Coordinates of C-alpha atoms in Angstrom, one line a residue:
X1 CA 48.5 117.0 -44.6
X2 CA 51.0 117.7 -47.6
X3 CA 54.0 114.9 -46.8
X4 CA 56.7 117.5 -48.7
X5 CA 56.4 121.0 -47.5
X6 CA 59.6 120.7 -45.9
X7 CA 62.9 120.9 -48.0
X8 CA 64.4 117.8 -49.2
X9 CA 67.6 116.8 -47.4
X10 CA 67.4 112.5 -48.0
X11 CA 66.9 111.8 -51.2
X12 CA 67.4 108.3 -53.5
X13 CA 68.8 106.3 -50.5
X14 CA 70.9 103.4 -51.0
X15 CA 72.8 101.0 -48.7
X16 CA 76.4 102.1 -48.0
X17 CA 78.9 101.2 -45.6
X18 CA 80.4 98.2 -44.2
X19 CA 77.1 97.5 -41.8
X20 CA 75.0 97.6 -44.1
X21 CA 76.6 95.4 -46.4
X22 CA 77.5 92.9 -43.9
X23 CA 73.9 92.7 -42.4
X24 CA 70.5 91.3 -44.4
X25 CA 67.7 93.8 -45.2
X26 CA 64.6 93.5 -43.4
X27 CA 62.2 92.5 -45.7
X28 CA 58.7 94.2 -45.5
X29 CA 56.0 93.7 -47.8
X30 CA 52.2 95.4 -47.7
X31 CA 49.5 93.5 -48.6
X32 CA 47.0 95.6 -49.8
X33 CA 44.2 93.0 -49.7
X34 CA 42.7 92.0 -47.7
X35 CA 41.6 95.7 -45.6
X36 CA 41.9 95.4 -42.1
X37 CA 40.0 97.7 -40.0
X38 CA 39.3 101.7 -39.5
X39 CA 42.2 103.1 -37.9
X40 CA 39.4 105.4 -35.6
X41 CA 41.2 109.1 -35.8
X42 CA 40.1 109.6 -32.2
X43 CA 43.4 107.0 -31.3
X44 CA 45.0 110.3 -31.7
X45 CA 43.4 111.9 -29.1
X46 CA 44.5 114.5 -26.7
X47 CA 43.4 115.2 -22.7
X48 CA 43.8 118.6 -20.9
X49 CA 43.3 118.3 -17.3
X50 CA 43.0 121.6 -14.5
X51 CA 46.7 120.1 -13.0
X52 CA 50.0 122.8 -13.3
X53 CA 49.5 125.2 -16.7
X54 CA 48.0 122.7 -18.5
X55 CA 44.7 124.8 -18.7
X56 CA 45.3 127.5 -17.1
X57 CA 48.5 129.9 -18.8
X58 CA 49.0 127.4 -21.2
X59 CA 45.3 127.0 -22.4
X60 CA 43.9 129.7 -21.2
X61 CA 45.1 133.3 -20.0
X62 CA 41.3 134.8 -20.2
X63 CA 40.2 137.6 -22.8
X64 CA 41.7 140.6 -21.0
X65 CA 45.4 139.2 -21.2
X66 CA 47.7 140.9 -23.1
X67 CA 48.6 137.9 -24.9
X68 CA 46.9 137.4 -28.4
X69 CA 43.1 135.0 -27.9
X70 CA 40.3 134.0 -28.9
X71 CA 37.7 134.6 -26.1
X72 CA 40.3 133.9 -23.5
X73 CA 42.0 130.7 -25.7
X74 CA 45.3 131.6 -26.6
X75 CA 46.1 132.0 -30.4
X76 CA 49.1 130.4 -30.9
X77 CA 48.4 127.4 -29.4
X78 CA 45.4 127.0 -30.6
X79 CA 46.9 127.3 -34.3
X80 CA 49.2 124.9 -33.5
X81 CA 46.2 122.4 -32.2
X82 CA 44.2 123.0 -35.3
X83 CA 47.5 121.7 -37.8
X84 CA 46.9 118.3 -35.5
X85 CA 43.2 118.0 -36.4
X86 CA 42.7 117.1 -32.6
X87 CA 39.9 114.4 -33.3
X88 CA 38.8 114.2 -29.7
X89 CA 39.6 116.1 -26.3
X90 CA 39.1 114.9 -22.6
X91 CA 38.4 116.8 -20.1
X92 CA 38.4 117.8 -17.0
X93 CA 40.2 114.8 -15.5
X94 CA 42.1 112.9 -15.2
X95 CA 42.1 112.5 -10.8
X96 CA 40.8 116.4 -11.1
X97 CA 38.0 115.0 -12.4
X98 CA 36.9 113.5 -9.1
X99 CA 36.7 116.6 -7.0
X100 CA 35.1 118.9 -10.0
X101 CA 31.4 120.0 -9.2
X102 CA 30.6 121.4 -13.1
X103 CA 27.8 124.3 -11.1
X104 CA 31.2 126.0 -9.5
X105 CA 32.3 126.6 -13.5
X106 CA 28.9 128.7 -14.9
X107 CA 28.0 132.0 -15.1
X108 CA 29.9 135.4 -14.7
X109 CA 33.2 134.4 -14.0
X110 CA 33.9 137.0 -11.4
X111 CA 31.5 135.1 -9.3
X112 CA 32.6 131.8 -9.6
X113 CA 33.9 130.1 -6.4
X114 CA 37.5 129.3 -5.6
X115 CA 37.9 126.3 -5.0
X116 CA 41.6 123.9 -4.1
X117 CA 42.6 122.1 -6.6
X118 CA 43.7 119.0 -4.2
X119 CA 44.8 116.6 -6.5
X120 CA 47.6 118.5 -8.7
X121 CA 49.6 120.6 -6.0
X122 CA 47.4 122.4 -3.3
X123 CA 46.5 125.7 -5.8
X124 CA 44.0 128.0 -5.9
X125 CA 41.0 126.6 -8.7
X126 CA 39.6 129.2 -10.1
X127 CA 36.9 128.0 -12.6
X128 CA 37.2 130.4 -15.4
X129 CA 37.1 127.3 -17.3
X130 CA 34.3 125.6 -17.0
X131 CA 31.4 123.9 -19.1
X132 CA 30.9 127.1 -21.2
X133 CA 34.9 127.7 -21.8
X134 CA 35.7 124.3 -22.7
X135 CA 33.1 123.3 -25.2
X136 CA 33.9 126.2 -27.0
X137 CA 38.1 125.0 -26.8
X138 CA 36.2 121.9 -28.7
X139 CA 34.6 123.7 -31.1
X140 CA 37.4 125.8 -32.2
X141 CA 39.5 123.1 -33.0
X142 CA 36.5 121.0 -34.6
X143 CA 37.1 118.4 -31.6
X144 CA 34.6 115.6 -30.4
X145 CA 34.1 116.2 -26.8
X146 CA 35.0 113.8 -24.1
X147 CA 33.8 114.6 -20.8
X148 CA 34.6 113.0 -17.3
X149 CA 31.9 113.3 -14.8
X150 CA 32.6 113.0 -11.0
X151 CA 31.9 109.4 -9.3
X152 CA 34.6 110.4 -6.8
X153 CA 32.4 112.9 -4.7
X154 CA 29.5 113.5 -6.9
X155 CA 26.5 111.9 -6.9
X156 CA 24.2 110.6 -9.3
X157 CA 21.7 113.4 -9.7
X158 CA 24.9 115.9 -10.2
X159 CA 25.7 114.2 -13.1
X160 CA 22.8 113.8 -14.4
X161 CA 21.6 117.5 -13.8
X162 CA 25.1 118.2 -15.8
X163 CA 24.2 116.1 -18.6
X164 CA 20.8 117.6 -19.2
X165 CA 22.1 121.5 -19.4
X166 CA 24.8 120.0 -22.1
X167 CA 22.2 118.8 -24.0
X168 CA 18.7 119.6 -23.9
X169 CA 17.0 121.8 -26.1
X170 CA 13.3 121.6 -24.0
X171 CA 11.7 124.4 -21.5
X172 CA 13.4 123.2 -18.5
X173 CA 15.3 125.3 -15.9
X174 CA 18.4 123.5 -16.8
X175 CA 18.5 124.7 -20.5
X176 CA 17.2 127.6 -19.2
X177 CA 20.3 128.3 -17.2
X178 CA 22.4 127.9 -20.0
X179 CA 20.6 130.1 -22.2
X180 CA 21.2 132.5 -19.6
X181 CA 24.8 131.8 -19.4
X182 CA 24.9 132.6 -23.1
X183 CA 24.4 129.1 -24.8
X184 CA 21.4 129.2 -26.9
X185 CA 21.6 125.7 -28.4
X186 CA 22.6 122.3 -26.8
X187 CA 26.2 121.4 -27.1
X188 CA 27.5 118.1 -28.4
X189 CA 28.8 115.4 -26.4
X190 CA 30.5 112.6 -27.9
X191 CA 31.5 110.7 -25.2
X192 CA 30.7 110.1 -21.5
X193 CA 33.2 108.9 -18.8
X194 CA 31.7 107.3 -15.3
X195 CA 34.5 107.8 -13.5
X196 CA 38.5 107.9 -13.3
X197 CA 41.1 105.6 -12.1
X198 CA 38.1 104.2 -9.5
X199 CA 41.5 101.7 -8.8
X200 CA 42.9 105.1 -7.3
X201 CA 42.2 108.6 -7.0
X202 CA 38.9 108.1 -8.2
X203 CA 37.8 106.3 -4.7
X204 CA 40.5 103.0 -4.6
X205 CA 37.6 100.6 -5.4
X206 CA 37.7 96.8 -6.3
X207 CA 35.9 96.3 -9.9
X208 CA 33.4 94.6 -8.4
X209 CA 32.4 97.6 -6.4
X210 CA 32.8 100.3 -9.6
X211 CA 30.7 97.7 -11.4
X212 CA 27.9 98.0 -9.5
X213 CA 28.2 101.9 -9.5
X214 CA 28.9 101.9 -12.7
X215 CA 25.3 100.0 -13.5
X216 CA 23.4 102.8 -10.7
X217 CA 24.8 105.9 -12.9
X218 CA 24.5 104.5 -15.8
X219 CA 21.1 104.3 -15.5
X220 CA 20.6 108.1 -14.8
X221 CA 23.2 108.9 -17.5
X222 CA 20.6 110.1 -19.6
X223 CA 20.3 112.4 -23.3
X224 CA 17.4 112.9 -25.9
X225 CA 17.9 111.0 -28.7
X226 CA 20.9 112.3 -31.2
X227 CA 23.1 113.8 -28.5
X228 CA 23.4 110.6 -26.5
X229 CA 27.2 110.3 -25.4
X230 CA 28.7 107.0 -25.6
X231 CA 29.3 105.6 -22.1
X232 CA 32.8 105.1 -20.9
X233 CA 33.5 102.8 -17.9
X234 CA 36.4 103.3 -15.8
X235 CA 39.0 100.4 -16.6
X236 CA 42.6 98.9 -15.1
X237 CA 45.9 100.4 -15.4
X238 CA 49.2 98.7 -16.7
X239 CA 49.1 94.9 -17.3
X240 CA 45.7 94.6 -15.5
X241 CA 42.9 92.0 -16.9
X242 CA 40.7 92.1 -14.4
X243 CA 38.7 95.1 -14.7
X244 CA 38.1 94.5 -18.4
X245 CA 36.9 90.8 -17.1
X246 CA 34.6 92.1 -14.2
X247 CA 33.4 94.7 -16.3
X248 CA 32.7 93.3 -19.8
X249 CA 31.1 90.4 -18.2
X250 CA 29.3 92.1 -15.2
X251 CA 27.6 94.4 -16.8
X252 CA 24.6 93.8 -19.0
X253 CA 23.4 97.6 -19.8
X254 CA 24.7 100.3 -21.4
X255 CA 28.8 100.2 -21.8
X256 CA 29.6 101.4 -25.0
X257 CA 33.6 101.6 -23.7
X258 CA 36.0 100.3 -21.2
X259 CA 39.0 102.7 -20.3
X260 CA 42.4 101.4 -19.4
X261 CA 46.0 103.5 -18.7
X262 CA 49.2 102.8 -18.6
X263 CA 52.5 105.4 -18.7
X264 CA 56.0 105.0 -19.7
X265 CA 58.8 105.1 -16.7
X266 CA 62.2 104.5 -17.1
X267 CA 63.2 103.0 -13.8
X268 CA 59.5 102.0 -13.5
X269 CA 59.7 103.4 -10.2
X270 CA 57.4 105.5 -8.9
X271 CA 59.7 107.7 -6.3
X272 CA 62.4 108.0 -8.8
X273 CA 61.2 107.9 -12.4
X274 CA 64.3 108.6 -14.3
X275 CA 64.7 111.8 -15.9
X276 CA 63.5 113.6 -19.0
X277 CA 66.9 114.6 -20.5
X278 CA 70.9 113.4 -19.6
X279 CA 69.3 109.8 -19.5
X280 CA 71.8 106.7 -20.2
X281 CA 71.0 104.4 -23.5
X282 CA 69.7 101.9 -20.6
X283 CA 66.7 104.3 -19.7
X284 CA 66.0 105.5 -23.2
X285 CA 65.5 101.3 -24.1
X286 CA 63.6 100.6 -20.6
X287 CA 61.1 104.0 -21.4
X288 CA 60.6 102.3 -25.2
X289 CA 60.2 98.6 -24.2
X290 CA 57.4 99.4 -22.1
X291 CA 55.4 99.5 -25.6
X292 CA 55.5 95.7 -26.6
X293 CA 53.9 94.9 -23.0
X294 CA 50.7 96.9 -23.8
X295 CA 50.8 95.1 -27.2
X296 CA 50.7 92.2 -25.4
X297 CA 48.3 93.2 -22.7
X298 CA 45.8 94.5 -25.5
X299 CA 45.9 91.0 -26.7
X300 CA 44.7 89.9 -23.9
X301 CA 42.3 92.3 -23.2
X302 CA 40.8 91.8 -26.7
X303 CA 40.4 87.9 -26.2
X304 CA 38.3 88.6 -22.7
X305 CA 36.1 91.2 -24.6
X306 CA 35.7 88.5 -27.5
X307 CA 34.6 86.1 -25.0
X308 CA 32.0 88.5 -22.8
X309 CA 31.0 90.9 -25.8
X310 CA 30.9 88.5 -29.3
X311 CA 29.2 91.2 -30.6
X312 CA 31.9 93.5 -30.4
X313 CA 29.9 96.5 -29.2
X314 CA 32.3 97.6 -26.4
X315 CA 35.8 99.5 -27.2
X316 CA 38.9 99.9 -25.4
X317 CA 39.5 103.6 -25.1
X318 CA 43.6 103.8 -24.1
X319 CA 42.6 107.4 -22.1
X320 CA 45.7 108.1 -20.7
X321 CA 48.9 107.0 -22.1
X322 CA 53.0 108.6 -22.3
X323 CA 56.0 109.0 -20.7
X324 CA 56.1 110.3 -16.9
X325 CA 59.7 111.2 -15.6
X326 CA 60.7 112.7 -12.8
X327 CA 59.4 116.6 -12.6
X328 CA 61.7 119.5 -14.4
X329 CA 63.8 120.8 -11.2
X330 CA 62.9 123.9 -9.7
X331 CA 59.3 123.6 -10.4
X332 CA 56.4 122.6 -8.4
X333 CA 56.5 118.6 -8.3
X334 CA 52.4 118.4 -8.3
X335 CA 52.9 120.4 -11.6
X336 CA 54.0 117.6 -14.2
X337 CA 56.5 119.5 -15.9
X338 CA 59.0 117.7 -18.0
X339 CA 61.0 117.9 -20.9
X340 CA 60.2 116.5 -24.6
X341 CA 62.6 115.0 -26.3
X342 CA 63.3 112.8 -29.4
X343 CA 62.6 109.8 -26.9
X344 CA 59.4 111.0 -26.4
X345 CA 58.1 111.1 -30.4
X346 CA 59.9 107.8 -30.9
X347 CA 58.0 106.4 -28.1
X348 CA 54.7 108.0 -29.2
X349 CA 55.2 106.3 -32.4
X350 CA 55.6 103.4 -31.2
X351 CA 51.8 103.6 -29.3
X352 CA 50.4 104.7 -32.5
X353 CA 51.7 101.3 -34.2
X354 CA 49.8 99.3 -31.3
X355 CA 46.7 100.9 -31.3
X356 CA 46.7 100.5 -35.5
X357 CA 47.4 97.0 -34.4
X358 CA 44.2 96.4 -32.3
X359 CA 42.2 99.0 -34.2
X360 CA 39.5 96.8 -34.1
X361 CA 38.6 96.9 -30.7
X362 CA 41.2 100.0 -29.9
X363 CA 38.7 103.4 -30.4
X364 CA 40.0 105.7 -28.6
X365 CA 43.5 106.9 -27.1
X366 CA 44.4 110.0 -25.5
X367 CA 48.1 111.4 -24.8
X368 CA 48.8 112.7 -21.2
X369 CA 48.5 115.5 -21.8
X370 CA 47.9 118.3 -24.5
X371 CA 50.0 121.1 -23.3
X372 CA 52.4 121.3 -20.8
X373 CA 51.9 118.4 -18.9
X374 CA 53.8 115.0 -19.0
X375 CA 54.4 114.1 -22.7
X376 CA 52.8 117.6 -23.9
X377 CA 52.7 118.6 -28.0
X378 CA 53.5 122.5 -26.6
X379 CA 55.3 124.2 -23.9
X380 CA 54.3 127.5 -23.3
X381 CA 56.6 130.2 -21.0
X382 CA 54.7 133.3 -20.7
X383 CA 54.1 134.7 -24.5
X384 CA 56.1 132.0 -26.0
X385 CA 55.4 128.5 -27.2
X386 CA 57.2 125.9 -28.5
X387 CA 56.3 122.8 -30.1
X388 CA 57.5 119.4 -29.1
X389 CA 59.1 116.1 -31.0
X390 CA 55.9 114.5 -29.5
X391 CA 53.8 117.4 -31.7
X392 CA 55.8 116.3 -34.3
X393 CA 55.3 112.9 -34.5
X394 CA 51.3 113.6 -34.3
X395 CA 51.7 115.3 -37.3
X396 CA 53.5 113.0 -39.0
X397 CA 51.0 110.6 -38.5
X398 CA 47.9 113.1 -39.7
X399 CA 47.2 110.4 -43.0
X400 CA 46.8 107.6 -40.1
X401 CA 43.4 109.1 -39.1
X402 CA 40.4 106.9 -40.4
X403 CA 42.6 105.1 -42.4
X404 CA 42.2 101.4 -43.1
X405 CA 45.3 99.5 -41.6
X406 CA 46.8 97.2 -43.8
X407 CA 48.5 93.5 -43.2
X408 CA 52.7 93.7 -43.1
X409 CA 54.6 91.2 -43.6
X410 CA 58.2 90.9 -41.7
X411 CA 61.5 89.0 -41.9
X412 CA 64.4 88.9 -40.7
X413 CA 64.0 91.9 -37.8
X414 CA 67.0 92.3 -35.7
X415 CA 66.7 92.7 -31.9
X416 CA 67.5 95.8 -29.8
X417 CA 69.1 94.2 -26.4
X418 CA 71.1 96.0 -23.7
X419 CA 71.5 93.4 -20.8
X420 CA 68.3 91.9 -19.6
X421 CA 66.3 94.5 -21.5
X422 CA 65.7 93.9 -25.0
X423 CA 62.8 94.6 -28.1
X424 CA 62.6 94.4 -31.6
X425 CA 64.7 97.2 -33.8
X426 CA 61.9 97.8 -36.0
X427 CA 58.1 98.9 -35.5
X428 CA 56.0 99.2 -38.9
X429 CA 52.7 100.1 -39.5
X430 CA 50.8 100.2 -42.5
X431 CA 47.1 102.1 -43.9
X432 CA 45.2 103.2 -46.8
X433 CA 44.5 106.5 -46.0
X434 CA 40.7 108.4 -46.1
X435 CA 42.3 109.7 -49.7
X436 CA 43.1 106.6 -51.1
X437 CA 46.5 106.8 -50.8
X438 CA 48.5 104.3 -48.8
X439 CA 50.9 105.5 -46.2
X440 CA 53.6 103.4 -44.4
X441 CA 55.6 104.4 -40.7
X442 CA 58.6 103.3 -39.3
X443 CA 60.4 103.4 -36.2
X444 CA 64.2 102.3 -36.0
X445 CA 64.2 102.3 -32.0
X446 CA 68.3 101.2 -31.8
X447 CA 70.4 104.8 -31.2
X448 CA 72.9 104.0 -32.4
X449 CA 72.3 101.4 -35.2
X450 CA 70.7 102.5 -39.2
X451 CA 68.5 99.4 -40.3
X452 CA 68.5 98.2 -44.1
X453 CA 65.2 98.0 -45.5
X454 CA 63.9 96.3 -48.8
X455 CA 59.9 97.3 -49.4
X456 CA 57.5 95.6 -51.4
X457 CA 53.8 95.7 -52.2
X458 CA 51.8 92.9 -52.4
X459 CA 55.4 91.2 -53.4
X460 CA 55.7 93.8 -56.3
X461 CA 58.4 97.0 -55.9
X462 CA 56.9 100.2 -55.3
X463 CA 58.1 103.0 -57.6
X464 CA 58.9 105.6 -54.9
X465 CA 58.0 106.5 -51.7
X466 CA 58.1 109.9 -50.2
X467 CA 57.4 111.7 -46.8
X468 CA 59.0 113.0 -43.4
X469 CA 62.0 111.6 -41.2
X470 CA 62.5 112.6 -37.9
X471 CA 65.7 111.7 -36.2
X472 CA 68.8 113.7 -34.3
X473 CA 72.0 113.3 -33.0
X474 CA 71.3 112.9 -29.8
X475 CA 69.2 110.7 -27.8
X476 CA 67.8 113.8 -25.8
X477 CA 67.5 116.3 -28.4
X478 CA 64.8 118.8 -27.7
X479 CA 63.4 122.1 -28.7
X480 CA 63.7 124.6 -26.6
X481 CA 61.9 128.1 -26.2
X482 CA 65.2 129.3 -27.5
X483 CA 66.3 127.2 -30.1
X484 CA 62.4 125.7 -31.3
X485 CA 63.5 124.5 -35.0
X486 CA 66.3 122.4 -33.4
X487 CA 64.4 119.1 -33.9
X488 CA 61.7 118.7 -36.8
X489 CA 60.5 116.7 -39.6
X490 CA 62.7 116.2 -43.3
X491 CA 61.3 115.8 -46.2
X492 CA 62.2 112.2 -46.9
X493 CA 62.6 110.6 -50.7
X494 CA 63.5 107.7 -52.4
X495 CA 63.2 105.5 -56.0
X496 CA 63.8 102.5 -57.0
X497 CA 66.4 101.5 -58.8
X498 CA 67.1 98.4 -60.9
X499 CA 64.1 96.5 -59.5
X500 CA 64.6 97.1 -56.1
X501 CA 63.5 99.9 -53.5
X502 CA 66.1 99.7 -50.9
X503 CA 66.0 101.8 -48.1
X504 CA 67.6 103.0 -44.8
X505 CA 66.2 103.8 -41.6
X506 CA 68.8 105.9 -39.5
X507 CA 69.3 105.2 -36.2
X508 CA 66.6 106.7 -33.5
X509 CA 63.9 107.4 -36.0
X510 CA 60.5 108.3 -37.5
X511 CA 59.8 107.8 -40.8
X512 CA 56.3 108.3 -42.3
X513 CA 55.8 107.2 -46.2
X514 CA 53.9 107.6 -48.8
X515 CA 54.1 104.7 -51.3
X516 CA 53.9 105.5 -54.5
X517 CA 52.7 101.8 -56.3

């Protein structure tokens, strides 16, 4: 990703106004030595689940529509995917996942049963996509594939029987069916969930229960040599130890990875959200603060699996993660639909600083979900398409991907407190990118409030940095099918100047660096 194709509108910063005067710069200061570890490019993950137009009209509008595709994959969203370098892609589910028997989605498509889709809104499924149709999605956008098979109502046997038509390249009637469906050669799968949300839609089980489930179809989860998916138990949700304890500890066989969710509410209701747009400076704080918890639960998470796996050979994979509000009005509530706005890419942000963090047991993350759905990178309405702050802040954060984080140094951060709630102003994270060169991301989370910065590298003053800023006027600023350039990244510059490289984060911000030593 080129950091300055966009034009230049902040250039040669320096501190002005009372404020600034009257308050310290944070200082922040990269230590290039020692590395840390691989920031794995699959934390940028993305999930598209059979629930609302997330697949279906958003994904897919099938190779007669009238709407430009590619074998029934629409082109413009697919474009737009490709500029993310999606690194990984779950699918089906999500709770969908549960109640999805892979036979109903092979072969002519015309003959494919309807089914209900019972977990997202009562609708007709129709399983034009299927196993076929999605691996192809993958391999059209150069994803890893991350499939979840059904514990919920399948059984053992399904899933194996599903695992040997992915991938065997023998004589036997399952790779015979697929060659007769049109896939010569086995497909690729990268990574194999048991299992989804066994805590809820996935059968409300205790992890004692999924854990000896988990070590029956594990067993049978079987691939030849060099197309053997890692295995992916089902973990907790929110600030939940327990399944990480039973699990890591419990099990003895093959557990490559250990999944664990946790979304973004305002009110941190369930019945009443708090909504997408219009929202007070009390919800945008609540939705953002929920970030430093799953810092802290990670922690935690990371000292059971140091205790129960020394060896370090099981990842956390963060499978489901964003903001949920309540749904867009007028539409159908089991549909997901909500608005995107500049709270959203701050908040996205945000996660991608915490899974750096804990890079060394975080492997995996995926956003819920890719496209319009919950905290979606596009919206699609009919022909059109528009692409979210949430896209953008993906793309910002392209350099993050296999990079090596790097150790940052703080002082002096101010808080961010409104009444009970309250978090630190400033989020940093620091990499040396696959290309050598080392990239630096900020997050001024106050809305109202610029924050002074003064940057250093291994205590000595960079020369320059340069990259992209993403901020608005408004808390709630959004593109819209109408107006989709409203809110995007600026080219971002700055050099220092008698010694020092002083900087200035504006108020509700992104801001992704390259710094020039």
């Amino acid at each position: 990703m080129s950091l300055l194709r966009l034009p230049l509108v902040l250039a040669f910063l320096v501190f002005s106004g009372p404020l600034l005067a009257a308050t310290p710069p944070v200082q922040l200061n990269i230590q290039p030595d020692p590395p840390g570890p691989t920031i794995a490019r699959q934390i940028y993950g993305q999930f598209a689940e059979h629930l609302g137009s997330g697949v279906y009209g958003g994904l897919w509008v099938g190779p007669d529509s009238p709407i430009a595709n590619t074998r029934g994959w629409r082109n413009d969203v697919l474009a737009a995917l490709k500029d993310l370098k999606v690194p990984v892609l779950r699918w089906p589910g999500g709770c969908f996942a549960d109640e999805y028997h892979w036979r109903d989605g092979i072969g002519p498509r015309d003959k494919r049963p309807v089914r209900i889709n019972t977990s997202w809104g009562g609708v007709p499924e129709p399983n034009a996509v299927g196993t076929h149709e999605f691996f192809d999605l993958a391999e059209m956008l150069g994803a890893e594939t991350y499939v979840n098979a059904n514990l919920g109502t399948g059984t053992p046997q399904e899933m194996a029987e599903w695992l040997e038509y992915l991938t065997s390249d023998g004589p036997g009637s399952l790779a015979q069916a697929r060659r007769a469906n049109g896939r010569d050669k086995p497909w690729r799968v990268h990574h194999w969930g048991i299992g989804n949300e066994a805590w809820g839609c996935g059968g409300h089980m205790r992890p004692e229960y999924y854990a000896d489930l988990y070590r029956h179809w594990s067993t049978f989860a079987k691939a030849p040599r060099g197309n053997r998916p890692k295995l992916v138990a089902s973990g907790g949700q929110n600030d939940e130890l327990n399944w990480t304890e039973v699990l890591s500890r419990d099990v003895k066989q093959r557990i490559d990875a250990i999944s664990h969710h946790r979304y973004s509410l305002p009110t941190g209701d369930w019945k009443i959200k708090g909504s997408a747009i219009g929202f007070a400076e009390r919800e945008w704080l609540s939705t953002l603060a929920v970030v430093p918890r799953i810092d802290a639960n990670l922690a935690q998470q990371r000292a059971l699996l140091d205790r129960h796996d020394p060896a370090r050979k099981i990842a956390l994979y963060f499978d489901e993660w964003g903001s949920w509000y309540d749904p867009e009005p007028g539409t159908d509530p089991g549909f997901l639909v909500q608005r995107n706005t500049l709270r959203d890419a701050v908040l996205a942000a945000l996660h991608f600083h915490v899974f750096h963090a804990h890079a060394e047991r975080v492997k995996m993350a995926n956003v819920a979900q890719m496209v319009n759905v919950l905290q979606a990178m596009v919206i699609t309405s009919g022909p059109r398409m528009v692409l979210t702050p949430t896209y953008h802040a993906f793309r910002m954060h392209l350099p993050f991907q296999d990079a090596t984080a790097l150790t940052l140094q703080l002082q002096a951060v101010p808080r961010y407190a409104l009444g009970d709630l309250a978090m630190p102003q400033l989020s940093a994270s620091a990499a040396r990118g696959a290309d050598g060169k080392l990239y630096l991301s900020l997050v001024n989370v106050h809305p109202r409030e610029p924050l002074a910065l003064a940057l250093s590298l291994g205590g000595v003053v960079p020369t320059a940095v340069r990259g992209q800023l993403l901020t608005a006027a408004a808390m709630d600023a959004e593109n819209t099918l109408d107006a989709p350039e409203r809110l995007r990244p600026q080219a971002f510059e700055a050099r220092a100047r008698n010694g020092r490289l002083p900087l200035e984060l504006p108020a509700k911000s992104v801001l992704v660096l390259e710094v020039l030593p």
